Amino acid sequence: MYQKIKIKLALMLPLMIGISKAQTFIPIPDTLSGSIIDLMIADSSKQFYNGYNTNTIGYNGNYLGPTIILNKGQNVTLNVNNKLRNTTTTHWHGLHVAPMNDGSPHNPITSGTKWSPSFTVMDYAATYWYHPHLHGKTMEQVLLGAAGLIIVRDSNEKALTLPRTYGVDDFPLVLQWKTFDAATKQILINDELDNTTMVNGIMNGQLNVPAQMVRFRLLNGSSHRFFYLAMNDSRNFKVIAGDESLLNAPVTVNKLLISPGERYEIIIDFSGQTGNNYYLRHIGTKLPAGYPGGPPDAMGMGTPGPLDNTDFNLLQFNVIAPTASPVTAIPSSLIANVITPSAGAGTKTFNLQGSPMMSMTNFTINGVQFDKNVINFTTKQDSVMIWSITNQSMMPHPWHIHGNYFYITSIDGSTPPAYMQGRKDVVTVSPQGGTVQLVMKYEDFNDPNIPYMYHCHILSHEDNGMMGQFIVNPVSTGINDVNANLFSVIYPNPTYNGWTIDGTSKENLLLISLTNSIGHVVLQQTILPVAGKFNFNVPANELTAGMYMLSLISKSQNQTVKLIKQ
Ligand code: C2O
Ligand code: CU
Ligand code: CU
């Protein structure tokens, strides 16, 4: 009898503590917008637990960073000041930018310096994010708090009746797993034993939401674990956007799996529910077997964390009075996604393997680990490629590619679920033979020197070398035919300092003409090919940033190409 009571008390104790603990309201990150965005990344500290100072890293603050709001078509300069003691990079995850502006391991920002990429925003309305990407240090810097959201707006999205008042009926939710050490409450640079989850940097937080349609922009900003989300009353909600675009139509679900690096926008209807409380939950017991955070697979393989394979509340919603003009219904169709046509596309296969086979920490892509000095493949601007990925390891891997969006054409041989049918940049390849096919076009940018990355977005896997890189070479601007009178390639595009033109011509005189976006000729010069070959540099340091047209004119042929000066 005595034993029984003791057990009961022990079971109740954590529950009681959970109830009596005052719940903190989650912060909604400040926003930054306009053509110049200033970010400062710095070492800092924050009290996650009363009385304990935890070392952190933040952008413009002590944990996470401001939400950057961009409009499609605008020009933006992002100044990143590195006040850390260490080198970092800032990657604009999902944005379609040139390799030199991407913030990959090839764009390091050393301590005490500033990096200022500037580019035109070309992406569709959706939720993107930024985070460090220094090879071998990505997990550490992200775990300590360096990450923020980017919201891109565009005219197609603005034309739809959707909730979009930031912090009122449109909330960013950065979901993260984390390990705190018991004694000093420091964040451990390790993701195997995650013992905490947070929303916008707050554990067991709460949020007031109006009694109407409310939009949430979800990011799984964890190093390792998946989230499987559901409401405590198992209600339906609607997914309206994936990583890089709105969907064709809202998709009704009552649970949603979100991998590290992935984003979804959802709409939850709180109409008529003023005064009630609900919870966003993680249903770890329902995760597919073998997924980090979920139940072990048939062979007993799974993650060993204390919260794995459990269900718990992530965030409490307090429903308050509706706003003055609430969105009470959302459109039944959103945008028209057009899957990249794959006619004439090349195919590349990628095999993901554990090394050794049963490893849960050490993974290879096509048998090799990342080497900064090795380019894993090259392709050409404007070409299309089908990526065919097979996972031969015991763990799922959320696969991410830089440089452009992709469309998923199949998962394990079937059409992907409707909520994955928009533009994506992360897709999970399931363990033990899972396959994914996707189609991607290398548009707008080339750089023969700086590669784009692809990798698993489990940050410990990425840091350990589950990453590769590819070069997008310039498109040939001429008729790619030995009989052509003129053949040339122009690179890099975009550029800061100038373009190189390499080519062959059967004529002995060529004219180069560069015009700016309002049609003014800014440079004109003749080229005299030697033995049918020419090589010419077009200086650009004096040009203002923007779009230019470069024409190469011979007696028998004309070529014009669109170039961008940063
Ligand atoms: Cu979000 Cu290459 O990363
Ligand atoms: Cu990325
Ligand atoms: Cu992985």
XYZ file of C-alpha atoms and ligand atoms in Angstrom:
571
model
C 0.000 0.000 0.000
C 2.725 2.400 1.089
C 4.673 1.620 -2.087
C 1.689 2.361 -4.255
C 1.116 5.811 -2.762
C 4.745 6.708 -3.160
C 4.639 5.846 -6.848
C 1.504 7.895 -7.296
C 3.102 10.934 -5.674
C 6.214 10.620 -7.761
C 4.083 10.548 -10.866
C 2.053 13.560 -9.816
C 4.931 15.771 -8.797
C 6.220 16.738 -12.237
C 2.662 17.303 -13.375
C 1.930 19.685 -10.496
C 5.100 21.632 -11.145
C 4.097 21.879 -14.768
C 0.730 23.353 -13.871
C 1.880 25.796 -11.216
C 4.736 27.229 -13.312
C 3.823 30.684 -14.604
C 3.746 30.478 -18.359
C 5.688 33.116 -20.218
C 4.266 34.744 -23.330
C 6.429 33.895 -26.316
C 8.113 36.917 -27.903
C 7.221 37.858 -31.470
C 10.502 38.918 -33.117
C 10.798 42.539 -34.273
C 10.729 43.100 -38.021
C 13.250 44.727 -40.337
C 12.322 45.881 -43.815
C 13.437 48.300 -46.525
C 16.388 48.258 -48.891
C 19.081 48.185 -46.200
C 18.916 45.587 -43.448
C 21.440 45.739 -40.620
C 22.188 42.582 -38.694
C 24.730 42.155 -35.934
C 25.606 38.692 -34.740
C 27.145 38.611 -31.287
C 27.866 36.424 -28.266
C 25.295 37.055 -25.574
C 23.442 35.399 -22.715
C 19.844 34.786 -21.716
C 17.975 33.473 -18.681
C 16.013 30.483 -19.926
C 15.862 29.241 -16.325
C 15.453 31.671 -13.417
C 18.799 32.510 -11.896
C 20.890 30.893 -14.619
C 22.719 32.831 -17.317
C 22.956 30.676 -20.408
C 25.527 31.597 -23.058
C 23.853 32.322 -26.376
C 24.359 33.846 -29.799
C 21.803 36.185 -31.320
C 21.257 38.481 -34.266
C 20.487 42.014 -32.953
C 19.641 40.536 -29.557
C 20.387 37.709 -27.176
C 18.577 34.813 -28.857
C 17.295 34.212 -32.418
C 16.949 37.330 -34.599
C 14.542 39.829 -36.124
C 12.139 38.786 -38.882
C 13.287 40.264 -42.197
C 10.396 41.315 -44.437
C 11.167 41.541 -48.156
C 9.047 42.253 -51.210
C 9.555 40.301 -54.409
C 11.304 42.530 -56.928
C 12.938 44.868 -54.439
C 16.678 45.358 -54.121
C 18.152 44.706 -50.739
C 21.542 45.072 -49.094
C 22.008 42.985 -45.975
C 24.829 44.184 -43.732
C 25.987 41.425 -41.431
C 28.351 42.635 -38.727
C 30.203 39.811 -37.043
C 30.820 40.717 -33.402
C 31.422 37.063 -32.437
C 34.879 35.992 -31.317
C 34.729 33.455 -34.162
C 34.190 33.405 -37.892
C 30.632 32.870 -39.109
C 28.576 33.045 -42.304
C 24.930 34.040 -42.748
C 23.004 31.885 -45.183
C 19.666 33.081 -46.613
C 18.045 29.657 -46.566
C 15.744 29.322 -49.560
C 16.408 32.650 -51.248
C 17.310 32.425 -54.929
C 20.626 34.297 -54.969
C 24.018 34.008 -56.669
C 26.622 31.784 -54.971
C 28.592 34.823 -53.776
C 25.505 36.158 -51.948
C 24.340 32.842 -50.500
C 26.183 32.874 -47.164
C 27.465 29.338 -47.617
C 30.775 28.093 -46.162
C 32.381 29.909 -49.116
C 31.320 33.367 -47.869
C 33.017 33.562 -44.441
C 32.684 36.659 -42.242
C 35.693 36.820 -39.937
C 35.391 38.225 -36.437
C 35.097 42.002 -36.435
C 34.240 42.302 -40.135
C 31.102 43.089 -42.077
C 29.639 41.241 -45.072
C 27.205 43.148 -47.298
C 25.633 41.074 -50.055
C 23.104 42.903 -52.174
C 20.647 41.403 -54.596
C 17.183 41.555 -56.101
C 14.545 39.499 -54.287
C 13.273 36.997 -56.868
C 11.385 34.592 -54.631
C 7.692 33.880 -54.248
C 5.848 34.889 -51.090
C 6.656 32.365 -48.373
C 8.630 31.953 -45.160
C 12.392 31.589 -45.451
C 15.093 31.813 -42.788
C 18.688 32.752 -42.108
C 21.343 30.995 -40.079
C 25.123 30.507 -39.893
C 26.693 27.967 -42.252
C 30.369 27.839 -41.339
C 31.481 24.300 -42.059
C 31.902 22.339 -38.831
C 30.370 25.150 -36.757
C 26.827 25.313 -38.106
C 25.334 23.176 -35.340
C 27.112 25.099 -32.579
C 26.125 28.545 -33.803
C 22.516 27.605 -34.604
C 22.047 25.729 -31.306
C 23.268 28.759 -29.363
C 20.523 30.821 -30.995
C 21.702 32.218 -34.326
C 18.660 31.987 -36.603
C 15.858 34.231 -37.806
C 12.964 34.255 -40.236
C 12.566 35.963 -43.603
C 9.066 36.692 -44.882
C 8.804 37.383 -48.605
C 5.643 39.105 -49.801
C 4.447 39.334 -53.398
C 1.441 40.597 -55.339
C -0.132 37.139 -55.787
C -0.169 36.574 -52.059
C -1.384 40.122 -51.349
C -4.356 39.613 -53.672
C -5.656 36.766 -51.503
C -7.823 37.119 -48.412
C -5.387 35.662 -45.913
C -4.387 36.744 -42.430
C -1.165 38.756 -42.793
C -0.961 41.280 -39.949
C 2.305 40.311 -38.307
C 1.935 39.625 -34.591
C -1.861 40.077 -34.741
C -3.290 37.300 -36.918
C -0.013 36.129 -38.506
C 2.556 34.666 -36.078
C 6.055 33.289 -36.623
C 6.736 30.150 -34.571
C 10.347 28.966 -34.445
C 10.223 25.442 -33.034
C 13.418 23.991 -31.567
C 14.700 20.992 -29.700
C 17.642 21.663 -27.414
C 19.843 20.121 -24.726
C 20.482 22.046 -21.505
C 22.933 20.616 -19.012
C 21.333 19.999 -15.618
C 23.833 21.770 -13.375
C 24.557 25.086 -15.099
C 21.754 25.293 -17.683
C 24.138 25.795 -20.576
C 23.139 24.769 -24.095
C 25.146 21.674 -24.987
C 26.623 21.488 -28.467
C 25.174 18.077 -28.978
C 21.865 16.958 -30.391
C 21.684 13.301 -29.410
C 19.960 13.752 -26.034
C 17.724 16.794 -26.528
C 15.756 17.338 -23.313
C 13.824 20.543 -24.040
C 11.663 22.127 -26.698
C 11.095 25.812 -27.211
C 8.894 28.087 -29.294
C 10.545 31.428 -30.133
C 13.080 30.669 -27.392
C 10.488 30.007 -24.648
C 9.697 26.665 -23.010
C 6.029 25.966 -22.175
C 5.049 29.389 -23.473
C 1.690 30.895 -24.266
C 0.301 33.149 -26.971
C -2.891 35.183 -27.256
C -4.666 34.567 -30.541
C -7.822 36.308 -31.832
C -11.029 34.307 -32.298
C -10.752 34.053 -36.094
C -8.583 32.524 -38.835
C -4.983 32.780 -37.613
C -1.885 32.141 -39.697
C 1.241 30.552 -38.247
C 4.603 30.481 -40.008
C 6.303 27.368 -38.712
C 10.023 26.690 -38.861
C 11.670 23.625 -37.422
C 14.925 25.314 -36.416
C 16.281 22.261 -34.588
C 19.573 20.588 -35.182
C 18.271 17.052 -35.295
C 14.723 16.208 -34.316
C 11.479 16.339 -36.239
C 8.262 17.808 -34.885
C 4.936 16.086 -35.445
C 2.361 18.769 -34.746
C -1.281 18.455 -33.762
C -3.789 20.449 -31.723
C -4.812 19.045 -28.334
C -8.398 18.676 -29.583
C -7.125 16.980 -32.801
C -8.937 19.605 -34.862
C -8.313 20.061 -38.549
C -6.200 22.941 -39.759
C -5.108 24.078 -43.192
C -1.647 24.099 -44.721
C -1.395 27.019 -47.142
C 2.336 27.166 -47.945
C 5.423 24.951 -47.989
C 9.044 26.098 -47.958
C 9.062 28.448 -50.943
C 5.520 29.085 -52.160
C 1.834 29.050 -51.425
C 0.137 25.788 -52.400
C -2.362 25.572 -55.234
C -5.089 25.215 -52.616
C -5.268 24.940 -48.820
C -4.756 21.359 -47.654
C -6.725 20.120 -44.635
C -4.806 17.994 -42.132
C -4.944 17.288 -38.409
C -1.254 16.566 -37.976
C 1.853 17.825 -39.721
C 5.379 16.450 -39.789
C 8.072 19.105 -40.066
C 11.743 18.252 -40.485
C 14.764 20.297 -39.460
C 15.074 23.231 -41.885
C 11.539 22.883 -43.228
C 8.812 25.560 -43.112
C 5.036 25.433 -43.420
C 2.384 28.096 -43.114
C -0.841 26.919 -41.541
C -4.225 28.460 -40.736
C -6.011 27.504 -37.532
C -9.623 28.620 -37.143
C -10.345 29.962 -33.637
C -13.640 31.614 -34.648
C -16.212 31.711 -31.832
C -13.759 30.287 -29.277
C -13.032 33.423 -27.224
C -12.015 32.618 -23.657
C -10.866 29.057 -24.403
C -7.362 27.632 -24.172
C -5.885 25.142 -26.614
C -2.463 23.610 -27.080
C -0.186 22.998 -30.012
C 1.272 19.579 -29.281
C 4.145 17.404 -30.401
C 2.949 13.838 -30.921
C 6.287 12.042 -30.833
C 4.673 8.625 -30.385
C 3.080 9.019 -33.833
C 6.315 9.899 -35.656
C 7.350 7.264 -38.190
C 9.548 4.635 -36.518
C 13.220 5.502 -36.581
C 12.648 9.249 -37.012
C 14.645 11.375 -34.535
C 12.307 12.126 -31.627
C 10.016 9.212 -32.377
C 9.714 5.501 -31.613
C 12.586 3.158 -32.442
C 12.306 1.114 -35.635
C 11.850 -2.647 -35.866
C 15.593 -3.144 -35.382
C 15.500 -1.039 -32.221
C 17.236 1.896 -33.851
C 16.115 5.350 -32.783
C 17.294 8.416 -30.946
C 18.008 8.011 -27.210
C 16.749 11.389 -25.920
C 14.613 11.604 -22.757
C 11.634 13.128 -24.622
C 11.772 10.808 -27.614
C 8.636 8.807 -28.330
C 6.497 10.964 -26.025
C 3.656 13.453 -26.635
C 3.573 16.870 -24.973
C 2.343 20.455 -25.286
C 4.568 22.932 -27.129
C 2.537 26.112 -26.827
C -0.665 27.266 -25.144
C -3.116 29.362 -27.159
C -5.413 31.739 -25.233
C -8.226 32.743 -27.529
C -9.059 36.432 -27.113
C -11.655 38.685 -28.792
C -11.492 38.870 -32.580
C -9.861 41.866 -34.294
C -11.920 44.663 -35.874
C -11.938 43.148 -39.361
C -11.083 39.477 -38.984
C -10.454 37.056 -41.805
C -13.282 34.568 -41.363
C -12.833 32.480 -44.497
C -9.864 31.791 -46.737
C -9.943 31.256 -50.513
C -10.376 27.724 -51.810
C -7.594 28.197 -54.321
C -4.328 30.064 -53.822
C -1.701 30.205 -56.591
C -0.843 28.097 -59.648
C 2.357 26.168 -59.076
C 3.949 25.021 -62.314
C 6.255 22.039 -61.922
C 9.550 22.727 -63.686
C 9.284 21.029 -67.112
C 11.750 18.164 -67.150
C 11.936 17.489 -70.902
C 15.596 17.150 -71.817
C 16.657 17.140 -68.178
C 19.702 15.207 -67.009
C 19.457 12.878 -64.023
C 21.809 12.648 -61.086
C 21.636 9.967 -58.439
C 22.611 10.370 -54.821
C 22.991 7.492 -52.375
C 22.909 8.285 -48.694
C 24.805 5.809 -46.576
C 25.794 5.298 -42.961
C 29.427 4.589 -42.490
C 29.688 2.022 -41.044
C 26.269 0.767 -42.170
C 24.566 0.990 -38.754
C 26.049 4.375 -37.894
C 23.679 6.980 -36.525
C 26.176 9.834 -36.702
C 28.485 9.421 -39.687
C 26.994 9.635 -43.155
C 28.186 9.902 -46.737
C 26.667 11.022 -50.023
C 27.722 8.750 -52.893
C 30.371 7.296 -50.636
C 32.186 10.535 -49.880
C 32.189 13.182 -47.195
C 32.334 16.898 -47.779
C 35.672 18.313 -48.886
C 35.732 22.047 -49.350
C 38.228 21.623 -52.180
C 36.262 19.060 -54.154
C 33.455 20.075 -56.529
C 31.077 17.098 -56.571
C 29.530 17.968 -59.937
C 29.120 20.812 -62.383
C 26.135 21.907 -64.374
C 25.173 24.808 -66.585
C 22.958 27.791 -66.087
C 19.455 27.251 -67.519
C 19.782 23.482 -67.461
C 17.284 21.274 -65.633
C 18.202 18.267 -63.548
C 16.295 15.458 -61.895
C 17.801 14.572 -58.551
C 17.147 10.957 -57.633
C 18.009 10.325 -53.993
C 18.041 6.958 -52.240
C 18.565 6.546 -48.524
C 20.373 3.318 -47.678
C 21.014 4.322 -44.071
C 19.043 3.612 -40.896
C 17.970 7.246 -40.354
C 15.807 9.703 -42.289
C 17.707 12.637 -43.804
C 16.065 16.012 -44.548
C 17.703 16.852 -47.882
C 18.321 20.513 -48.714
C 19.687 22.179 -51.863
C 20.909 25.756 -52.217
C 20.474 28.021 -55.204
C 16.861 27.538 -56.228
C 13.568 25.885 -55.327
C 12.657 22.418 -56.507
C 9.465 20.493 -57.043
C 9.158 16.984 -55.617
C 8.027 14.594 -58.352
C 7.876 11.448 -56.221
C 8.475 10.091 -52.739
C 8.985 6.328 -52.455
C 7.527 6.016 -55.952
C 4.308 7.926 -55.215
C 3.085 11.456 -55.757
C 4.045 13.583 -52.737
C 1.259 14.629 -50.342
C -0.614 17.744 -51.496
C 1.047 19.975 -48.893
C 4.457 19.136 -50.443
C 3.401 20.023 -53.987
C 4.540 23.659 -53.925
C 8.064 25.007 -54.273
C 10.307 23.272 -51.747
C 13.895 23.332 -50.577
C 13.883 20.569 -47.934
C 12.536 17.057 -48.379
C 12.980 14.070 -46.088
C 14.287 10.826 -47.547
C 12.987 8.048 -45.312
C 15.347 5.366 -43.951
C 16.160 1.911 -45.291
C 15.523 2.361 -48.982
C 13.423 5.524 -49.098
C 13.586 7.397 -52.403
C 12.840 10.947 -53.509
C 12.877 12.431 -56.978
C 12.854 16.151 -57.507
C 13.334 18.515 -60.395
C 15.392 21.669 -60.259
C 16.437 24.344 -62.726
C 19.666 26.329 -62.440
C 18.282 29.717 -63.339
C 19.686 33.231 -63.465
C 23.079 32.765 -61.836
C 26.390 31.192 -62.616
C 29.761 31.305 -60.997
C 32.635 29.154 -62.201
C 34.426 29.641 -58.875
C 31.894 29.554 -56.041
C 29.720 26.447 -55.640
C 26.235 25.960 -54.223
C 25.777 23.424 -51.407
C 23.459 20.462 -50.881
C 23.297 18.637 -47.586
C 21.333 16.903 -44.893
C 19.730 19.540 -42.652
C 20.388 17.511 -39.500
C 23.167 19.853 -38.445
C 25.384 17.237 -36.806
C 25.246 15.217 -40.042
C 26.024 18.303 -42.126
C 28.931 19.362 -39.898
C 30.255 15.795 -40.042
C 30.414 15.967 -43.823
C 26.992 14.921 -45.148
C 27.229 17.723 -47.668
C 28.340 18.267 -51.248
C 28.725 21.185 -53.634
C 28.191 21.952 -57.288
C 29.221 24.660 -59.718
C 26.785 26.289 -62.119
C 28.798 27.232 -65.183
C 27.779 30.048 -67.491
C 25.282 29.260 -70.187
C 26.790 29.526 -73.632
C 25.381 32.682 -75.088
C 26.048 31.681 -78.663
C 24.722 28.940 -80.848
C 26.511 25.979 -79.398
C 27.466 24.564 -82.748
C 30.879 24.179 -84.351
C 29.594 25.825 -87.500
C 28.474 28.935 -85.658
C 30.374 32.090 -86.490
C 30.305 33.232 -82.913
C 30.427 31.317 -79.650
C 30.987 32.792 -76.205
C 30.509 32.344 -72.495
C 30.223 35.272 -70.098
C 30.908 34.983 -66.359
C 30.477 35.466 -63.476
C 26.925 36.682 -63.404
C 26.113 38.636 -61.301
C 29.408 40.367 -60.668
C 30.955 43.062 -58.530
C 34.095 43.822 -60.548
C 33.476 42.778 -64.105
C 32.592 40.070 -66.584
C 34.924 37.844 -68.548
C 33.940 36.983 -72.091
C 35.553 33.876 -73.568
C 34.800 32.835 -77.083
C 35.535 31.922 -80.656
C 34.585 33.729 -83.812
C 35.100 33.220 -87.517
C 34.966 36.976 -88.049
C 38.034 39.069 -87.376
C 36.165 42.017 -85.892
C 33.564 42.088 -83.117
C 31.802 44.918 -81.362
C 30.846 44.830 -77.696
C 28.050 47.029 -76.468
C 26.781 47.279 -72.914
C 23.511 49.088 -72.237
C 21.904 49.854 -68.898
C 18.307 49.200 -67.901
C 17.056 52.438 -69.469
C 18.783 51.673 -72.759
C 21.805 53.944 -72.500
C 25.018 52.583 -73.938
C 27.572 52.615 -71.123
C 30.402 50.871 -72.930
C 31.275 50.157 -76.517
C 34.475 48.565 -77.717
C 35.880 46.490 -80.540
C 37.493 43.089 -80.134
C 39.953 41.599 -82.608
C 39.963 37.800 -82.257
C 43.367 36.138 -82.589
C 43.396 32.825 -84.461
C 39.594 32.671 -84.077
C 39.697 33.131 -80.295
C 39.062 36.039 -77.996
C 39.067 36.792 -74.296
C 37.873 40.115 -72.980
C 37.179 41.711 -69.609
C 34.312 44.136 -69.222
C 35.044 46.252 -66.141
C 32.066 46.859 -63.866
C 33.449 48.527 -60.737
C 32.326 51.935 -61.931
C 28.826 50.824 -62.881
C 25.846 51.323 -60.607
C 24.204 48.122 -59.429
C 21.421 46.774 -61.606
C 20.568 44.981 -64.809
C 22.587 45.392 -68.035
C 22.343 43.992 -71.546
C 25.563 42.986 -73.217
C 25.580 42.537 -76.976
C 28.310 40.873 -78.949
C 27.976 41.913 -82.563
C 29.746 40.488 -85.593
C 29.110 40.952 -89.318
C 27.030 37.791 -89.454
C 25.654 37.304 -85.937
C 24.400 39.023 -82.822
C 24.264 37.774 -79.261
C 22.670 39.530 -76.329
C 22.735 38.424 -72.715
C 21.252 39.869 -69.543
C 23.858 40.619 -66.884
C 23.625 41.807 -63.298
C 26.042 44.138 -61.566
C 25.832 43.859 -57.753
Cu 19.536 25.961 -44.029
Cu 22.601 24.916 -46.337
O 21.095 25.447 -45.098
Cu 19.977 26.648 -47.480
Cu 21.213 13.300 -42.106
